[in-house]
């Protein structure tokens, strides 16, 4: 019971009190120590050392709980205080706050809009699937790189019957025409194996899906499942639809089930309305021996990894089965089984084939561009905050003088900027709702029903708001630190001249950053606009203006080739007779719609460039009729075009492009030479045409051949009609001609060929539109920001300028000096931006139609625009300053 | 602006005990812990952090107020800060007492005591 041990406990307690918040400690620390001493005394008196131990056992948790609770209270209290104060300050400066919120809203809105579209196209998961993480697209790869996704039905059956670690399904897209009496409607269909629904993991909303037995025998089970949306649209959600029979492509099918709501197939951007058993292929899709053919790759393969297995195990098993299949399969197995031996499982991208990766790159680029707008907006607001920090120096100095801690001040100022950015973020999200609605209304020139719903979802909202708050913190921090760095004496004197070196350095950095970001933005949008312009000017080698076009597949309505041929001849005669029509033709594929047909050919005497390719070679082709060259004004440079005499029974002929002729018969005339088509048909060259870009505007013309429709007949054709006037004026007349021949055919869509081919420019059009809008917003923001910062820094120097003028400087000199300083910042920013832009725009090269990413024109123009904006932005405030009366200026504080 | 005592009802037991102790006489911290321990048969023992946390809240709410430092005879004339009840605090405590009285007089409480209480 020595006094020393008492004081030891007390000393420890006093030390522990330091864990309490400072305010609480100041107020109650002494009292608590006293009370502890009282308790200590009491404990010693009644229970000795054990009493002291028991007291400590109660004291430690008591201190901990108190400390925690007080900190929590303080924090909420301070946060509430900060928020209330920030709101008051922001309300007191409605102009400042309004402009800042608007600027941020533009920036966040830009990102949010682009992200919404990207989200809708690339990121949004396929709806209604269970455990989608187990579902994979199966593709075969080869050692040399690249992959192959289209497979034959025998291969699918080989895998499906043997694979144990993964359940395999296959599907194919088929265009459908459905009718239940009266005019038909067009629909998009999928031929699927019965396992498809299990692999995808969906349950029917109504009725049932196919059984394995119903998918076993070809042509035996005319049954279909329809999408929930199709059910609502075509059958008004009538539950009696199960068991109803409908005509699909001329054949009677029974509806047995309805898919769950929102499920529209594995490529959500392409809406599927109807699913039919794969074994019903012959009824719905051309190709008499597709189901047996080991050569034709026409199916997409997907799989669900079995529970307890992994993708690695499953792909190893599939690779082994593929090897086994390649070694046992009968004759005629295509070469690619020798090459593509490995199997890779990829997560479904929502896009067919390999289009996923470029689309993703495309959107990443656009999101980055929109990020630049946000960067410019944020820099704007940061410099506004910085300027206001100077204006508020007196207030801040007073608060420091009254004992406010710097950390607390910074927190207060940060709360203000985060609040501004949160408000701007919310407004920006509202803007993006408007913008995406507008984007959603843009009609797409595509014949597949694309379903893209760009309305922002929860993911977009969260990302946008988080982005706004993060930028608020990031761009509020520097101004807040700067503002709270108080030089009390000068600030309290009310001397606002100058602003300290650190402050002006930060301000200059902001200007430079802004100019740099603007330059990148302007350069990007300039490049896309140039690419679009170039794309529109590109000469494909023929004339697509003044042509009306109409896709028509009477095969879908049950026509056999004899009836279809008669129908096509009757229709072309009717259309030719229409007023204003100059010439008419049929073609199987429209030019400039990203599609070509490929044929394997063998040219006698040709051994390939490297000699390794053997005699077989690949050539792109178009199947056209005798009027095609005339309608498209595609000149025959040698020989003749097709004639009506080149019919199914006549000797097989072809017209080839100049490059085709040069490749195989260099130095001599191609006319009269023969080659083998698909290793069976012998074809004689009768004509040579000019080289063309057939599928895409940015393709390099390669060897190309034309085959006559009459010798390669199919019922799905496109009608082309050249007219003197507006091709769309022909639409009702052509439709009427179709109706007159067969009123039960679906209403065909007649559009101008220019519109039909605008899909070739779709990415550029979209990118040019988006980046040009973003570029305009960014430029305006940057100009305003530049003006604001320069005007402010010049206003700060009013007294200095007054002194100069009082000492005899001429107004012109002053203006030159000030403008010069402003422009210096612009040039530094431009230089930084130029370097970054030159590196970054390289990624855009695939979308630029050969416009050089370092396109000098674009960059010079961007520099000129920025320089001009900088000039104006610094000249206006400079002139105002130079006109100031020196006496007023000198009194200016 | 006079605060309505009803806005503070119900009190937490510790708060009520402190107000009750201060209703008898002004107290310092140690005095309060003793008085409360005595009144609750030692069931409620207030440690310094807990006590001053509650005192801070009661002061903020205006139910009690500091009454300066005085020398305390029992503590070898050491000086301690005293607290006293405010008028509002008195009203609130009285109101809380009424509430508890009504509660304890209810048939439910009596039934409870009959059934489970110690004889």
CSV table of C-alpha atoms in Angstrom, one decimal, chain A residues 13 24 27-28 31-32 34-39 41-42 55 58-59 62 66 69-70 74, chain B residues 29-30 33-34 45-53 56 69 75-76 78-81 83:
chain,number,residue,atom,x,y,z
A,13,UNK,CA,-4.3,5.7,-16.2
A,24,UNK,CA,-13.4,14.9,-24.5
A,27,UNK,CA,-13.2,18.5,-20.8
A,28,UNK,CA,-13.3,15.5,-18.6
A,31,UNK,CA,-12.3,14.6,-13.5
A,32,UNK,CA,-11.8,11.1,-14.8
A,34,UNK,CA,-9.7,12.1,-10.0
A,35,UNK,CA,-12.5,9.6,-10.0
A,36,UNK,CA,-10.1,6.9,-10.9
A,37,UNK,CA,-8.0,7.9,-7.9
A,38,UNK,CA,-11.0,7.8,-5.7
A,39,UNK,CA,-12.0,4.3,-7.0
A,41,UNK,CA,-8.3,4.4,-3.0
A,42,UNK,CA,-11.5,2.6,-2.2
A,55,UNK,CA,-10.5,-2.2,-10.9
A,58,UNK,CA,-13.1,-2.9,-15.3
A,59,UNK,CA,-11.2,0.2,-16.3
A,62,UNK,CA,-14.5,1.2,-20.0
A,66,UNK,CA,-15.7,5.3,-24.2
A,69,UNK,CA,-18.0,5.8,-28.9
A,70,UNK,CA,-16.7,9.3,-28.5
A,74,UNK,CA,-17.4,13.2,-33.0
B,29,UNK,CA,-18.2,12.0,-9.8
B,30,UNK,CA,-17.1,9.7,-7.0
B,33,UNK,CA,-20.8,6.4,-8.3
B,34,UNK,CA,-21.2,5.7,-4.5
B,45,UNK,CA,-20.9,0.4,-10.8
B,46,UNK,CA,-19.9,3.3,-13.0
B,47,UNK,CA,-16.4,3.5,-14.3
B,48,UNK,CA,-15.0,7.0,-15.1
B,49,UNK,CA,-15.4,6.8,-18.9
B,50,UNK,CA,-18.9,5.5,-18.7
B,51,UNK,CA,-19.9,8.1,-16.1
B,52,UNK,CA,-18.5,11.1,-17.8
B,53,UNK,CA,-19.8,10.0,-21.1
B,56,UNK,CA,-21.5,14.9,-21.0
B,69,UNK,CA,-15.2,22.8,-7.9
B,75,UNK,CA,-11.5,13.0,0.2
B,76,UNK,CA,-8.9,14.8,2.4
B,78,UNK,CA,-9.2,17.4,-2.5
B,79,UNK,CA,-11.2,19.5,-4.9
B,80,UNK,CA,-13.7,17.9,-7.1
B,81,UNK,CA,-16.1,19.2,-9.8
B,83,UNK,CA,-22.8,18.7,-10.9
